[in-house]
Short mmCIF file of C-alpha atoms and ligand atoms in Angstrom, two decimals:
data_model
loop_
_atom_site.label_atom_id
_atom_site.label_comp_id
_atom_site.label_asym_id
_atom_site.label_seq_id
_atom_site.Cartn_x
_atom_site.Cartn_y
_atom_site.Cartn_z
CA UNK A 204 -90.87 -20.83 31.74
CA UNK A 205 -92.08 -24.59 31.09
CA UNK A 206 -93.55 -26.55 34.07
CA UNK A 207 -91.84 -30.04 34.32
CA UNK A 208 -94.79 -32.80 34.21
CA UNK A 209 -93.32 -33.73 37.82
CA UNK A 210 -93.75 -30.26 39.05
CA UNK A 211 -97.65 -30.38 39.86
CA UNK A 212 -97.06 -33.15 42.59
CA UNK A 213 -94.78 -31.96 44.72
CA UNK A 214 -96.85 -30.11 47.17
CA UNK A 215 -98.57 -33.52 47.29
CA UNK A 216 -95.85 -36.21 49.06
CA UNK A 217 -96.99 -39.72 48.78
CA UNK A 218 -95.96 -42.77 51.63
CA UNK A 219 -95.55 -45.57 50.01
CA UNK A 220 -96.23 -48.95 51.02
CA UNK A 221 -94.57 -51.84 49.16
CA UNK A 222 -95.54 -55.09 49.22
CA UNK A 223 -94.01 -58.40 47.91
CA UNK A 224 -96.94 -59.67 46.15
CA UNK A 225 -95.57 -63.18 45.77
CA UNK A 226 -94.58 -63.80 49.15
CA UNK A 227 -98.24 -63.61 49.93
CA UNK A 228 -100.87 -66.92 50.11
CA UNK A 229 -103.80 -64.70 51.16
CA UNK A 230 -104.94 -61.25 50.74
CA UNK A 231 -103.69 -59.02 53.85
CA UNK A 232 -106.63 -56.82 55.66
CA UNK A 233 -104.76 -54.02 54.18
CA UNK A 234 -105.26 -55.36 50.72
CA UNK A 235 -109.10 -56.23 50.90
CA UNK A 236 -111.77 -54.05 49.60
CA UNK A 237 -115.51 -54.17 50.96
CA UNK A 238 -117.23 -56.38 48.21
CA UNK A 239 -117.18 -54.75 45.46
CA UNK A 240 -120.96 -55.47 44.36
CA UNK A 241 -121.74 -52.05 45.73
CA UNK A 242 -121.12 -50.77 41.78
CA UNK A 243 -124.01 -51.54 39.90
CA UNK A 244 -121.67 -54.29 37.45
CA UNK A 245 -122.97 -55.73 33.90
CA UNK A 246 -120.92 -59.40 35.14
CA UNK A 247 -122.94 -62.37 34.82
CA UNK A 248 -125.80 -60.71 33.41
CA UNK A 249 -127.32 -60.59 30.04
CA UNK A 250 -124.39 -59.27 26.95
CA UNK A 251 -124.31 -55.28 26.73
CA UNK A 252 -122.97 -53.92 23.85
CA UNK A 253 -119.60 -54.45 23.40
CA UNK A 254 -116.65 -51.76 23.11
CA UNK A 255 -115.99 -50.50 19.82
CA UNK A 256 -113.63 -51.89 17.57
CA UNK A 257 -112.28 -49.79 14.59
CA UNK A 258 -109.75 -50.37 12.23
CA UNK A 259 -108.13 -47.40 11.74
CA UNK A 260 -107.92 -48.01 7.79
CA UNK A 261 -111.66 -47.92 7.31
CA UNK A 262 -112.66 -45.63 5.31
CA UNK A 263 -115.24 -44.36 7.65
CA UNK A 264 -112.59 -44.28 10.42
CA UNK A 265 -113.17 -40.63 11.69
CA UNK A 266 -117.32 -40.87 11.74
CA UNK A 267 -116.40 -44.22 13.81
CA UNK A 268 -114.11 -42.63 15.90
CA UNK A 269 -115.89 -39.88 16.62
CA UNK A 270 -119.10 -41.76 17.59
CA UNK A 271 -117.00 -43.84 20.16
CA UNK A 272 -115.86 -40.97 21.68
CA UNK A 273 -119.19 -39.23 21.81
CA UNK A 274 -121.02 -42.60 23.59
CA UNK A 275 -118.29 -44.39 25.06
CA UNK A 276 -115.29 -42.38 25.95
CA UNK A 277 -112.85 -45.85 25.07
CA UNK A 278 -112.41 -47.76 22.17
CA UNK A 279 -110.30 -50.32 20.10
CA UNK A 280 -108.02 -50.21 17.53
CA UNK A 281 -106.41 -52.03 14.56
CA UNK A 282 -104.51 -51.70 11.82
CA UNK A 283 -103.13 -48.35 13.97
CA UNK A 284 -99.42 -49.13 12.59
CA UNK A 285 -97.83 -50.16 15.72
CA UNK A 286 -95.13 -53.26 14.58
CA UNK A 287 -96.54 -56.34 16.82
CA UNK A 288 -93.08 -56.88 18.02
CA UNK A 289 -92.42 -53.78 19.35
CA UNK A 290 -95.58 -54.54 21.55
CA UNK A 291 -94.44 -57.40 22.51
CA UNK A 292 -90.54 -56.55 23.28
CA UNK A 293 -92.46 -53.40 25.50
CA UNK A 294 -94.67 -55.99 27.15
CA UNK A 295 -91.13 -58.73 27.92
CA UNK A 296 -89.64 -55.26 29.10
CA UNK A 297 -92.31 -54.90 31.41
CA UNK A 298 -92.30 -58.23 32.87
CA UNK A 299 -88.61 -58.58 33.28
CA UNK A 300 -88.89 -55.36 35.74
CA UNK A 301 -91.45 -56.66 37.54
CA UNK A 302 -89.97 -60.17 37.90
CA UNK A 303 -86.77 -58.42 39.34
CA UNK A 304 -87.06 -58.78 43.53
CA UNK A 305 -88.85 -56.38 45.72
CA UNK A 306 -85.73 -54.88 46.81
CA UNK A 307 -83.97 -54.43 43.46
CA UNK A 308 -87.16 -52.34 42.16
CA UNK A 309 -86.92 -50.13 45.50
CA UNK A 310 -83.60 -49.25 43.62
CA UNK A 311 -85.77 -46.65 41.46
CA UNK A 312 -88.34 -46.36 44.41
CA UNK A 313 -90.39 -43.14 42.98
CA UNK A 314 -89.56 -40.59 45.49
CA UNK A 315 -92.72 -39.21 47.97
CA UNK A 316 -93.04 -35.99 46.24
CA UNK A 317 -91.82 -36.92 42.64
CA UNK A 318 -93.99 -39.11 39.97
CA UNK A 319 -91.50 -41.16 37.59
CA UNK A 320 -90.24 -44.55 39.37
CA UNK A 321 -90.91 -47.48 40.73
CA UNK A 322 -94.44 -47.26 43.11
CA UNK A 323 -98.11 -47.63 43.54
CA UNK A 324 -100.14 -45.70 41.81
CA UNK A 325 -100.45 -42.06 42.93
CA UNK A 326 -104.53 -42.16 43.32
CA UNK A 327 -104.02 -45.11 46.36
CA UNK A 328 -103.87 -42.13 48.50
CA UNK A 329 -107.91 -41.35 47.70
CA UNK A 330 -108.99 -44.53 49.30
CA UNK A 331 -108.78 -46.70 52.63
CA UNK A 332 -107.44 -49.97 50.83
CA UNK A 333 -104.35 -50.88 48.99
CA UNK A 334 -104.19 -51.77 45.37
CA UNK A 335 -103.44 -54.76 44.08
CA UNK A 336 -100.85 -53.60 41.51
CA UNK A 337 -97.26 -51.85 41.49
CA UNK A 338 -96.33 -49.60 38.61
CA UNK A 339 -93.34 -48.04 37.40
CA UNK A 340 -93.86 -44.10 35.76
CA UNK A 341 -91.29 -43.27 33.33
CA UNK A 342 -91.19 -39.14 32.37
CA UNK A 343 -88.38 -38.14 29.64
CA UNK A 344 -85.60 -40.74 29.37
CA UNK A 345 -86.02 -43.87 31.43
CA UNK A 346 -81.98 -44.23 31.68
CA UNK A 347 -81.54 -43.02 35.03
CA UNK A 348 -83.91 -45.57 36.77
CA UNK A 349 -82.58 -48.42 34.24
CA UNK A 350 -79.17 -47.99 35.34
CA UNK A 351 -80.33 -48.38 38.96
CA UNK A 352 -82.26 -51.53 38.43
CA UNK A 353 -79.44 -53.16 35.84
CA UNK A 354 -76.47 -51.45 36.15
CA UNK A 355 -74.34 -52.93 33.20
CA UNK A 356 -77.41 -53.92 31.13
CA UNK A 357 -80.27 -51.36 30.74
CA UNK A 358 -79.26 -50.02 27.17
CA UNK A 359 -81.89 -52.91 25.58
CA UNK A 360 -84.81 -51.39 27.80
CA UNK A 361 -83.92 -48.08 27.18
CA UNK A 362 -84.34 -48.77 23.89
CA UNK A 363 -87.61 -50.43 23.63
CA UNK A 364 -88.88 -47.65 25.86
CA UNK A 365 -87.80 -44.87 23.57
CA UNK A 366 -88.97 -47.18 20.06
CA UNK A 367 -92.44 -47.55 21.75
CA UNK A 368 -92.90 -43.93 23.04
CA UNK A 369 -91.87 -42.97 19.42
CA UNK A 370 -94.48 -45.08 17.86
CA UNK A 371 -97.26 -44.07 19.99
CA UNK A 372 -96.73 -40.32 19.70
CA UNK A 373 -97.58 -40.67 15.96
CA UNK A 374 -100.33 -42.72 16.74
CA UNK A 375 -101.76 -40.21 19.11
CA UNK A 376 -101.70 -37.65 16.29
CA UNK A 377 -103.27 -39.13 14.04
CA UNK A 378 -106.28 -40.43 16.87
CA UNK A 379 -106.29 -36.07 17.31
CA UNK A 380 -106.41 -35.70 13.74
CA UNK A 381 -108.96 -38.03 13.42
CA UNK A 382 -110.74 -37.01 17.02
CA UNK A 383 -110.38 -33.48 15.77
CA UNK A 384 -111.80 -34.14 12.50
CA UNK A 385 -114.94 -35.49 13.82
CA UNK A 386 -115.61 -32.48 15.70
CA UNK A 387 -115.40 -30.54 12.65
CA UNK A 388 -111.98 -29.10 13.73
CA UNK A 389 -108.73 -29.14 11.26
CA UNK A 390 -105.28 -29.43 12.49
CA UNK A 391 -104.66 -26.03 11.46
CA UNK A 392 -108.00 -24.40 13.98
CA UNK A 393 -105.38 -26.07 16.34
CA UNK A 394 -102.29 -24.26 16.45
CA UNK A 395 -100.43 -26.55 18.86
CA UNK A 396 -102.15 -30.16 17.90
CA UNK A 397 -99.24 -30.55 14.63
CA UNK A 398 -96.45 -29.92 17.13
CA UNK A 399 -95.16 -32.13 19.19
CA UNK A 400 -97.01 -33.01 22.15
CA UNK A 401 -95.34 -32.51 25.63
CA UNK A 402 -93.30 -34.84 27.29
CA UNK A 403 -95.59 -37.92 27.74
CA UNK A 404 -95.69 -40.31 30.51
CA UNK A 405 -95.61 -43.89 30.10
CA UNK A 406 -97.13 -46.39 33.05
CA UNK A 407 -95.77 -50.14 33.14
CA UNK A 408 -98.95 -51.70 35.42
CA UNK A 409 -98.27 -54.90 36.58
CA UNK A 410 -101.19 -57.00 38.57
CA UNK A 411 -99.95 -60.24 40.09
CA UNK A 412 -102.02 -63.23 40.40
CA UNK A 413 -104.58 -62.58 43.36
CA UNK A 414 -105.14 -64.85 46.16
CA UNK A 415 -108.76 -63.68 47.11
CA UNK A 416 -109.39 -61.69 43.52
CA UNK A 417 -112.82 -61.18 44.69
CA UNK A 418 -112.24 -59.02 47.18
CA UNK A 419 -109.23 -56.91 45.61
CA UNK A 420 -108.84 -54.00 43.25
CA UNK A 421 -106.74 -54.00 40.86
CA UNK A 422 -106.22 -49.55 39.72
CA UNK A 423 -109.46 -47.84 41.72
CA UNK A 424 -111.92 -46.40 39.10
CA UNK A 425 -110.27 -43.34 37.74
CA UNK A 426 -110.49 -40.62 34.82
CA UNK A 427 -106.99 -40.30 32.81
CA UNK A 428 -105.88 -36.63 32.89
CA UNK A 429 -104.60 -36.67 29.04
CA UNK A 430 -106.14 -35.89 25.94
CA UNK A 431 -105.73 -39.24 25.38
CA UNK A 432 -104.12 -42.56 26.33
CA UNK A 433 -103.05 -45.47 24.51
CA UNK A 434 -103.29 -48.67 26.80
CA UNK A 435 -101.56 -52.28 25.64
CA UNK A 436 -103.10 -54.92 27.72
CA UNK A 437 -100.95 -58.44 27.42
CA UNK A 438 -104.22 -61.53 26.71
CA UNK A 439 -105.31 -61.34 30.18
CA UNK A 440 -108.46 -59.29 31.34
CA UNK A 441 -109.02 -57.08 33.76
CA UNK A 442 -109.68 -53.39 32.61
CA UNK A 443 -113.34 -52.33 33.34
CA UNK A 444 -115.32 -49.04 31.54
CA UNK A 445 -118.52 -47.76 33.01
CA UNK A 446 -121.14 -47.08 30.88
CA UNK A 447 -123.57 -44.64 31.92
CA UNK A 448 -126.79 -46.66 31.89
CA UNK A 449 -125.16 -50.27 31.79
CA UNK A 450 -122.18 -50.20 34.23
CA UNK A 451 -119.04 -51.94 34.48
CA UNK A 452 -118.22 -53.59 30.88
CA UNK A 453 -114.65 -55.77 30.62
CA UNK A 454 -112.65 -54.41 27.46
CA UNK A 455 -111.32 -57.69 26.27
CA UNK A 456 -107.75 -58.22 25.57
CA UNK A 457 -107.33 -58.70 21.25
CA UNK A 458 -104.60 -59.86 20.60
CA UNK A 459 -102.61 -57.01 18.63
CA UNK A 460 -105.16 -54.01 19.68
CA UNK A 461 -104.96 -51.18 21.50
CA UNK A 462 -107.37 -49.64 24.01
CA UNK A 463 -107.84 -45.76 23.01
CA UNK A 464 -109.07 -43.45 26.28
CA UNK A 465 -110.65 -40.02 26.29
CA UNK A 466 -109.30 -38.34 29.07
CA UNK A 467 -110.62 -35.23 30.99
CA UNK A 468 -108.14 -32.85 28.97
CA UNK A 469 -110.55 -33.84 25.54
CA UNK A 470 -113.35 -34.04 27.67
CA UNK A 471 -112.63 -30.15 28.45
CA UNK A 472 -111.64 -29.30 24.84
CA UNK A 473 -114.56 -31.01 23.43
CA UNK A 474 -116.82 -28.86 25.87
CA UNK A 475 -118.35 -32.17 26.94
CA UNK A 476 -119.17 -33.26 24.13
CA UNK A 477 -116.26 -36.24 24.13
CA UNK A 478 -116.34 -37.49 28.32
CA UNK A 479 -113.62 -39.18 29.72
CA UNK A 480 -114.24 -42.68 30.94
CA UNK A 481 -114.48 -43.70 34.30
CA UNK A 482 -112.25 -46.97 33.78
CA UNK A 483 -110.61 -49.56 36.52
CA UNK A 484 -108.42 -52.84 36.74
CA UNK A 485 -109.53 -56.12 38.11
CA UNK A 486 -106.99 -58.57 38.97
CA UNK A 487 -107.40 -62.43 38.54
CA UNK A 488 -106.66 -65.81 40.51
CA UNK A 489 -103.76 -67.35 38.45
CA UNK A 490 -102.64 -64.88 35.87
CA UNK A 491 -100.12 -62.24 35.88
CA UNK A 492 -101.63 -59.05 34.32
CA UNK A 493 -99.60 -56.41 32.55
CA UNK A 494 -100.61 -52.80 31.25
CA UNK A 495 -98.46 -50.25 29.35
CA UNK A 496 -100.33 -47.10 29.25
CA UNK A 497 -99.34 -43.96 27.21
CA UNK A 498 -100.52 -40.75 28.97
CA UNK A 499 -100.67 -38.28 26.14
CA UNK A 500 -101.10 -34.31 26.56
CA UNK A 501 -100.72 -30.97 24.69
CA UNK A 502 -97.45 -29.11 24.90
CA UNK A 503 -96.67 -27.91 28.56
CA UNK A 504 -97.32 -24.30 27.83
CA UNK A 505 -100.47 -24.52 26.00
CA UNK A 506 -104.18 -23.37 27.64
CA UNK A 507 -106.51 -26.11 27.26
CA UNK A 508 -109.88 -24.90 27.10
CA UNK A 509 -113.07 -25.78 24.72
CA UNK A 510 -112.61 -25.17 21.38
CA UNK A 511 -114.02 -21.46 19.89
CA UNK A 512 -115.75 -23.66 17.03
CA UNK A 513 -117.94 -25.57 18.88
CA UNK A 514 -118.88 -22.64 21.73
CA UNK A 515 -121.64 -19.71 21.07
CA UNK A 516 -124.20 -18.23 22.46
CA UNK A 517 -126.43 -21.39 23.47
CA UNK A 518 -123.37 -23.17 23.96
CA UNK A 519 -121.20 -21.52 26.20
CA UNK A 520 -117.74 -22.80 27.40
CA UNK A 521 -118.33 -25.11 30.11
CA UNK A 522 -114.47 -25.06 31.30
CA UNK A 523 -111.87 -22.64 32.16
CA UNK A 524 -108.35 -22.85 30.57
CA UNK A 525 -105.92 -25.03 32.25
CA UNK A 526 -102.77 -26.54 31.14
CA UNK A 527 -101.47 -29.93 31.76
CA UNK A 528 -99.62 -29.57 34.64
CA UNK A 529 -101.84 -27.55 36.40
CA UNK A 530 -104.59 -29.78 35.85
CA UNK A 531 -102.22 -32.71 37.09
CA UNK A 532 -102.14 -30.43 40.15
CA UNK A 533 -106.07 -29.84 40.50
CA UNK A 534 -105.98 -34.00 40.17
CA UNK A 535 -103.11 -34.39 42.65
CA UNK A 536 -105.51 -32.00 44.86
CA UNK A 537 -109.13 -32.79 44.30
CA UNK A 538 -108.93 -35.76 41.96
CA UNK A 539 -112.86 -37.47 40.92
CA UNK A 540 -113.51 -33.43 41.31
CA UNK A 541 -110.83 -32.36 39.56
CA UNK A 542 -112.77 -31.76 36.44
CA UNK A 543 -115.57 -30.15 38.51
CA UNK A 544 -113.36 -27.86 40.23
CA UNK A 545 -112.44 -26.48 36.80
CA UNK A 546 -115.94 -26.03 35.25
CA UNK A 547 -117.52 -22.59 34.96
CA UNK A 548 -121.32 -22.84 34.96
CA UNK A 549 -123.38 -25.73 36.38
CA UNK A 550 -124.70 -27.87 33.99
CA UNK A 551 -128.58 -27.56 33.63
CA UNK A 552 -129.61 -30.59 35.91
CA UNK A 553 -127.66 -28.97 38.88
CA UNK A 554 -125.42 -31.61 39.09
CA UNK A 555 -121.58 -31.41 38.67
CA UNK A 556 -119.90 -33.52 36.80
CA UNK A 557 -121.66 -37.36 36.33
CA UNK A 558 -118.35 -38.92 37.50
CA UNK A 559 -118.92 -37.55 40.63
CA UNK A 560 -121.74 -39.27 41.58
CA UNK A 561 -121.03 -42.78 40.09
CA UNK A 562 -120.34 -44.82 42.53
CA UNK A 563 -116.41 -43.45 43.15
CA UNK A 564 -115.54 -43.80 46.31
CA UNK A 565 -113.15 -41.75 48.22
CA UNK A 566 -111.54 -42.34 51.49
C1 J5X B 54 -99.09 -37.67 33.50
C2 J5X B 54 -99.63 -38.31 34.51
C3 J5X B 54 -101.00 -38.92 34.51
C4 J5X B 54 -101.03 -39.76 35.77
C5 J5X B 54 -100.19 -38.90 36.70
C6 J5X B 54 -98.96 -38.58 35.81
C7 J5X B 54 -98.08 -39.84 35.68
C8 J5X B 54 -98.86 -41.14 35.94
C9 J5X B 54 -100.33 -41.13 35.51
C10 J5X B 54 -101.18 -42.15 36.26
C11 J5X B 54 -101.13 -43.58 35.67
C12 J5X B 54 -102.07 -44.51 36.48
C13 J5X B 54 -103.43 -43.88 36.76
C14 J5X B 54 -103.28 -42.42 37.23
C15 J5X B 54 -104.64 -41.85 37.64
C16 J5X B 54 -102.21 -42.36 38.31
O1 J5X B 54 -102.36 -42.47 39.52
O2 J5X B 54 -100.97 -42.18 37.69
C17 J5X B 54 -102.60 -41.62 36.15
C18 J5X B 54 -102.42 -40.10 36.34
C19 J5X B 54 -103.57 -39.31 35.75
O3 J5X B 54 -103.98 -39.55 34.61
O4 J5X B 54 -104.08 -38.44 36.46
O1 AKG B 55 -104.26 -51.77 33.56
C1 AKG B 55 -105.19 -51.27 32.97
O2 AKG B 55 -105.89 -51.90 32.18
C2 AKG B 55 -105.57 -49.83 33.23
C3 AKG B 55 -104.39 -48.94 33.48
C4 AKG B 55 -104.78 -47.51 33.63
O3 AKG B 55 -105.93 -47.17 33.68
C5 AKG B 55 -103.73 -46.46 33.70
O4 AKG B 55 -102.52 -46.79 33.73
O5 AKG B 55 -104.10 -45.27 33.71
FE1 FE2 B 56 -106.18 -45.00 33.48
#
């Protein structure tokens, strides 16, 4: 039997609190965050390093790829085949849903215990302060929620939504091929990596313009629980990476690029060896932000679990097998110790997993 995606988060119902961002001139108590200089932060000091950028048609592509995963966990890419209009017809798409009035959007409200719709995001109920942000989740076909919010005139954004999740699925397999590849793994070691991957979920993130931006969050710092996610940011900044070492870095909007993740389901099937990155959203004085994030995973009824190539006897699995939608349950549950929760033997320092201990705080 196949687990729906939606499945893991029903033992988990969610309150929601809506706000209409626009009506309001300063930032409610419920809103503000304790400054947030608590997080050791790389702004305003000397330039670290920046993210990778790789162009996906250099020859070298997979040694590139592979070293941004190993040090950074996030990366850049170009020439990855995605049509710049389709980018920017998904990013319109976005911000004609979020233009439509508070009580339109409550039209495809997600419900408490279900995870496509219109909402904030699911990890608000980890910490003591609202986010900044609403989103809208989209799981299989985005019709029935479109026909809510325009009833005679959703066909065009049904469209664009099933165009764009077409395009990034084959960009996602070629990123495994090439992720893969640099772990000394074919397609073929990996039975289910060819096939299509399971139902993905795509995230519309929309951050208005921030009276008090100081003192507001954007998305709390969070691991993606996908192999892999492909995030389109529109030319305003905003998404943060921590960097081990250097702390928070800004990934800078470029114009026609797209932000690659590891998430914690690579992390596991790399053995550790590819972490996912602990990555956030700031939100800015006078600009409307938007996000379109595509939350890639294996097939629903595939084991993840680290690959038999790169385990022996000095190197022994570090995780136990897990699919996606249990995982997404183990997130729902413990999520920043999620990924602990599934490890099998403490690392050599003592210490779970680093995430733990950076600076993620939990309500
Ligand atoms: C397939 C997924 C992955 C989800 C849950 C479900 C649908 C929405 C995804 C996000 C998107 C926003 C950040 C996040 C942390 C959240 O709150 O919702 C993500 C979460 C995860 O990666 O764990
Ligand atoms: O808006 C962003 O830049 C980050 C979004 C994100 O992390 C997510 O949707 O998982
Ligand atoms: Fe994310």
């Amino acid at each position: 039997m196949h687990t729906r995606l939606s499945d893991p988060f029903k033992p988990y119902p969610m309150i929601q609190d809506y706000l209409d961002f626009n009506a309001m001139k300063e930032l409610p108590e419920s809103h503000a965050w304790l400054p947030l200089d608590e997080l050791p932060s790389t702004y305003g000091s000397s330039t670290p390093d920046p993210v990778p950028l790789i162009n996906l048609k250099d020859t070298n592509a997979m040694k590139l790829v592979g070293h941004a995963c190993k040090t950074w966990g996030v990366f850049q890419v170009t020439n990855h085949g995605v049509p710049i209009n389709l980018l920017e017809e998904m990013e319109a798409a976005g911000r004609k849903l979020f233009a439509l009035p508070i009580h339109q959007k409550l039209k495809a409200a997600r419900s408490p215990n279900g995870v496509s719709g219109y909402g904030v995001a699911r990890i608000s109920t980890f910490f003591p302060k609202l986010m900044w942000s609403e989103g809208f989740t989209i799981i299989g076909s985005p019709y029935e929620h479109a026909r809510k919010l325009w009833p005679n005139r959703y066909s065009r954004f049904c469209d664009v939504i099933e165009d764009y999740k077409e395009e990034m699925n084959k960009l996602a397999q070629t990123l495994m091929e090439l992720m893969l590849g640099s772990l000394g793994v074919t397609m073929d070691d990996v039975k289910w990596a060819s096939t299509q991957g399971s139902c993905p979920a795509l995230q519309l993130n929309s951050y208005p313009a921030c009276p008090d931006p100081d003192r507001a969050m954007g998305l709390a710092a969070h691991t993606d629980s996908t192999l892999l996610t492909i995030l389109h940011q529109n030319n305003t900044s905003g998404l943060q990476v921590y960097k081990e070492g250097t702390g928070w870095i800004t990934v800078p909007p470029i114009p026609g690029a797209l932000v690659i993740n590891v998430g914690d389901l690579l992390h596991i099937l790399s053995n550790g060896l590819y972490p996912s990155v602990l990555h956030r959203a700031m939100v800015n004085r006078t600009q409307h932000r938007l996000s379109v994030a595509y939350l890639y995973g294996p097939p629903s009824n595939v084991k993840i679990s680290p690959l038999s190539k790169l385990t022996d006897q000095k190197h022994p699995p570090l995780y136990r097998p897990v699919t996606w939608s249990e995982y997404l349950g183990t997130k729902a549950k413990h999520f920043n110790k999620a990924l602990s929760s599934v490890r099998l033997c403490a690392p050599l320092n003592g210490f779970p997993d680093a995430k733990d201990h950076t600076g993620v705080r939990v309500g």
